[in-house]
Amino acid sequence: MAMSIGLSSCVQGGVRAPTREFSGVWLYEHEGSTFVEGATEIPTHRPRYEDTDWLEPDQRLSEMLEEDWGEVDHLECHRVLPMRVTFAGYRVHHLIGGTGHFGLWRSLVVAENTTSVERLGPVFCFE
């Protein structure tokens, strides 16, 4: 335990890892914010919550959410806005339960300084 205190700190009911560079695909939904670390393309199937992180966006990523969701109002599903992102941030591993909406995700990743963001396509639904 003494060793982990020097490497991380407690935050939001969990253990905060050091700040580092992250890259991957962010799948933003109305009640979801799935980050698939290391991915470069949209996954062909919805990733399992237990294998992904809830992404808490910084200001730059939040500005990308100005998407016009009306263009897909006819879709009766959980609409997904896919983006490839790179940012400096940190991960919080929760000691009890998960994080995000209903605590479904394995950990929280907090973006502090986004260096790149690219939309990977239109809003869509996983089948």
mmCIF file of C-alpha atoms in Angstrom:
data_model
loop_
_atom_site.group_PDB
_atom_site.id
_atom_site.type_symbol
_atom_site.label_atom_id
_atom_site.label_comp_id
_atom_site.label_asym_id
_atom_site.label_seq_id
_atom_site.Cartn_x
_atom_site.Cartn_y
_atom_site.Cartn_z
ATOM 1 C CA MET A 1 0.000 0.000 0.000
ATOM 2 C CA ALA A 2 2.793 2.434 0.844
ATOM 3 C CA MET A 3 4.223 2.043 -2.645
ATOM 4 C CA SER A 4 0.930 2.913 -4.363
ATOM 5 C CA ILE A 5 0.572 6.123 -2.351
ATOM 6 C CA GLY A 6 3.649 7.518 -4.033
ATOM 7 C CA LEU A 7 2.398 6.629 -7.519
ATOM 8 C CA SER A 8 -1.215 7.690 -7.314
ATOM 9 C CA SER A 9 -3.706 9.511 -5.140
ATOM 10 C CA CYS A 10 -7.306 9.041 -4.070
ATOM 11 C CA VAL A 11 -9.954 10.936 -6.014
ATOM 12 C CA GLN A 12 -13.725 10.593 -6.439
ATOM 13 C CA GLY A 13 -13.881 7.347 -4.455
ATOM 14 C CA GLY A 14 -11.058 5.706 -6.368
ATOM 15 C CA VAL A 15 -7.341 5.651 -7.036
ATOM 16 C CA ARG A 16 -5.968 8.194 -9.531
ATOM 17 C CA ALA A 17 -3.167 7.071 -11.814
ATOM 18 C CA PRO A 18 -0.515 9.559 -13.002
ATOM 19 C CA THR A 19 -1.258 11.882 -15.936
ATOM 20 C CA ARG A 20 -0.226 10.467 -19.306
ATOM 21 C CA GLU A 21 -1.053 10.509 -23.029
ATOM 22 C CA PHE A 22 -4.181 8.597 -24.171
ATOM 23 C CA SER A 23 -5.409 7.814 -27.683
ATOM 24 C CA GLY A 24 -8.389 5.857 -28.896
ATOM 25 C CA VAL A 25 -11.996 6.076 -30.003
ATOM 26 C CA TRP A 26 -14.645 7.940 -28.029
ATOM 27 C CA LEU A 27 -18.242 6.765 -28.537
ATOM 28 C CA TYR A 28 -20.442 9.536 -27.174
ATOM 29 C CA GLU A 29 -24.118 8.820 -26.466
ATOM 30 C CA HIS A 30 -26.904 10.611 -24.619
ATOM 31 C CA GLU A 31 -26.276 8.539 -21.470
ATOM 32 C CA GLY A 32 -22.932 7.048 -22.389
ATOM 33 C CA SER A 33 -19.339 8.111 -22.897
ATOM 34 C CA THR A 34 -17.357 5.034 -23.889
ATOM 35 C CA PHE A 35 -13.607 5.334 -24.454
ATOM 36 C CA VAL A 36 -11.884 2.457 -26.268
ATOM 37 C CA GLU A 37 -8.204 3.012 -25.607
ATOM 38 C CA GLY A 38 -5.902 2.104 -28.494
ATOM 39 C CA ALA A 39 -8.696 1.840 -31.067
ATOM 40 C CA THR A 40 -8.325 3.729 -34.352
ATOM 41 C CA GLU A 41 -11.657 2.828 -35.954
ATOM 42 C CA ILE A 42 -15.282 2.444 -34.889
ATOM 43 C CA PRO A 43 -15.728 -1.015 -33.336
ATOM 44 C CA THR A 44 -17.966 -3.351 -35.361
ATOM 45 C CA HIS A 45 -19.916 -4.283 -32.186
ATOM 46 C CA ARG A 46 -20.694 -2.346 -29.045
ATOM 47 C CA PRO A 47 -17.708 -2.773 -26.707
ATOM 48 C CA ARG A 48 -18.437 -4.334 -23.327
ATOM 49 C CA TYR A 49 -18.674 -1.790 -20.517
ATOM 50 C CA GLU A 50 -16.352 -3.946 -18.415
ATOM 51 C CA ASP A 51 -13.637 -3.589 -21.079
ATOM 52 C CA THR A 52 -13.902 0.168 -21.602
ATOM 53 C CA ASP A 53 -13.690 3.446 -19.715
ATOM 54 C CA TRP A 54 -16.106 6.315 -19.128
ATOM 55 C CA LEU A 55 -14.506 9.407 -20.695
ATOM 56 C CA GLU A 56 -14.964 12.739 -18.937
ATOM 57 C CA PRO A 57 -14.254 15.316 -21.692
ATOM 58 C CA ASP A 58 -12.289 18.527 -21.385
ATOM 59 C CA GLN A 59 -13.520 21.796 -22.954
ATOM 60 C CA ARG A 60 -12.244 20.983 -26.460
ATOM 61 C CA LEU A 61 -13.983 17.595 -26.558
ATOM 62 C CA SER A 62 -17.150 19.067 -25.065
ATOM 63 C CA GLU A 63 -17.293 21.562 -27.936
ATOM 64 C CA MET A 64 -17.392 18.652 -30.411
ATOM 65 C CA LEU A 65 -20.723 17.624 -28.893
ATOM 66 C CA GLU A 66 -22.549 20.414 -30.693
ATOM 67 C CA GLU A 67 -23.729 17.658 -33.052
ATOM 68 C CA ASP A 68 -27.190 18.067 -34.565
ATOM 69 C CA TRP A 69 -28.857 14.953 -33.197
ATOM 70 C CA GLY A 70 -31.988 15.854 -35.180
ATOM 71 C CA GLU A 71 -30.485 14.395 -38.344
ATOM 72 C CA VAL A 72 -31.123 10.914 -36.945
ATOM 73 C CA ASP A 73 -34.353 11.380 -35.012
ATOM 74 C CA HIS A 74 -35.844 8.520 -37.008
ATOM 75 C CA LEU A 75 -33.379 6.086 -35.410
ATOM 76 C CA GLU A 76 -35.001 4.315 -32.486
ATOM 77 C CA CYS A 77 -31.845 3.348 -30.631
ATOM 78 C CA HIS A 78 -29.027 4.766 -28.544
ATOM 79 C CA ARG A 79 -27.372 7.053 -31.061
ATOM 80 C CA VAL A 80 -23.570 7.141 -31.081
ATOM 81 C CA LEU A 81 -21.269 9.979 -32.170
ATOM 82 C CA PRO A 82 -17.833 8.428 -32.918
ATOM 83 C CA MET A 83 -14.561 10.359 -32.568
ATOM 84 C CA ARG A 84 -10.859 9.476 -32.625
ATOM 85 C CA VAL A 85 -9.135 11.398 -29.820
ATOM 86 C CA THR A 86 -5.695 12.028 -28.341
ATOM 87 C CA PHE A 87 -5.284 13.819 -25.033
ATOM 88 C CA ALA A 88 -3.308 14.132 -21.827
ATOM 89 C CA GLY A 89 -5.280 12.945 -18.844
ATOM 90 C CA TYR A 90 -5.555 10.404 -16.082
ATOM 91 C CA ARG A 91 -7.471 7.258 -15.142
ATOM 92 C CA VAL A 92 -9.328 6.676 -11.878
ATOM 93 C CA HIS A 93 -9.767 3.045 -10.811
ATOM 94 C CA HIS A 94 -12.708 2.715 -8.447
ATOM 95 C CA LEU A 95 -12.240 0.506 -5.438
ATOM 96 C CA ILE A 96 -15.906 -0.487 -5.267
ATOM 97 C CA GLY A 97 -18.138 -0.735 -8.320
ATOM 98 C CA GLY A 98 -17.686 0.999 -11.639
ATOM 99 C CA THR A 99 -18.146 4.511 -12.914
ATOM 100 C CA GLY A 100 -20.293 6.440 -15.367
ATOM 101 C CA HIS A 101 -24.029 6.054 -15.919
ATOM 102 C CA PHE A 102 -25.249 3.324 -13.538
ATOM 103 C CA GLY A 103 -21.593 2.533 -12.693
ATOM 104 C CA LEU A 104 -21.263 0.275 -15.749
ATOM 105 C CA TRP A 105 -17.762 1.231 -16.938
ATOM 106 C CA ARG A 106 -14.569 -0.255 -15.438
ATOM 107 C CA SER A 107 -12.872 3.084 -14.789
ATOM 108 C CA LEU A 108 -13.014 6.826 -15.382
ATOM 109 C CA VAL A 109 -10.634 8.531 -17.811
ATOM 110 C CA VAL A 110 -10.446 12.314 -17.465
ATOM 111 C CA ALA A 111 -9.239 14.351 -20.455
ATOM 112 C CA GLU A 112 -7.305 17.407 -19.290
ATOM 113 C CA ASN A 113 -5.709 18.624 -22.530
ATOM 114 C CA THR A 114 -6.954 17.336 -25.889
ATOM 115 C CA THR A 115 -4.342 17.437 -28.638
ATOM 116 C CA SER A 116 -6.423 16.002 -31.494
ATOM 117 C CA VAL A 117 -10.014 15.074 -32.207
ATOM 118 C CA GLU A 118 -11.544 13.788 -35.448
ATOM 119 C CA ARG A 119 -15.093 12.709 -36.194
ATOM 120 C CA LEU A 120 -15.083 9.189 -37.584
ATOM 121 C CA GLY A 121 -18.419 9.427 -39.354
ATOM 122 C CA PRO A 122 -22.060 10.311 -38.902
ATOM 123 C CA VAL A 123 -24.154 9.493 -35.873
ATOM 124 C CA PHE A 124 -25.127 5.814 -35.984
ATOM 125 C CA CYS A 125 -26.558 2.954 -33.937
ATOM 126 C CA PHE A 126 -24.933 -0.336 -33.013
ATOM 127 C CA GLU A 127 -27.054 -3.274 -34.178
#
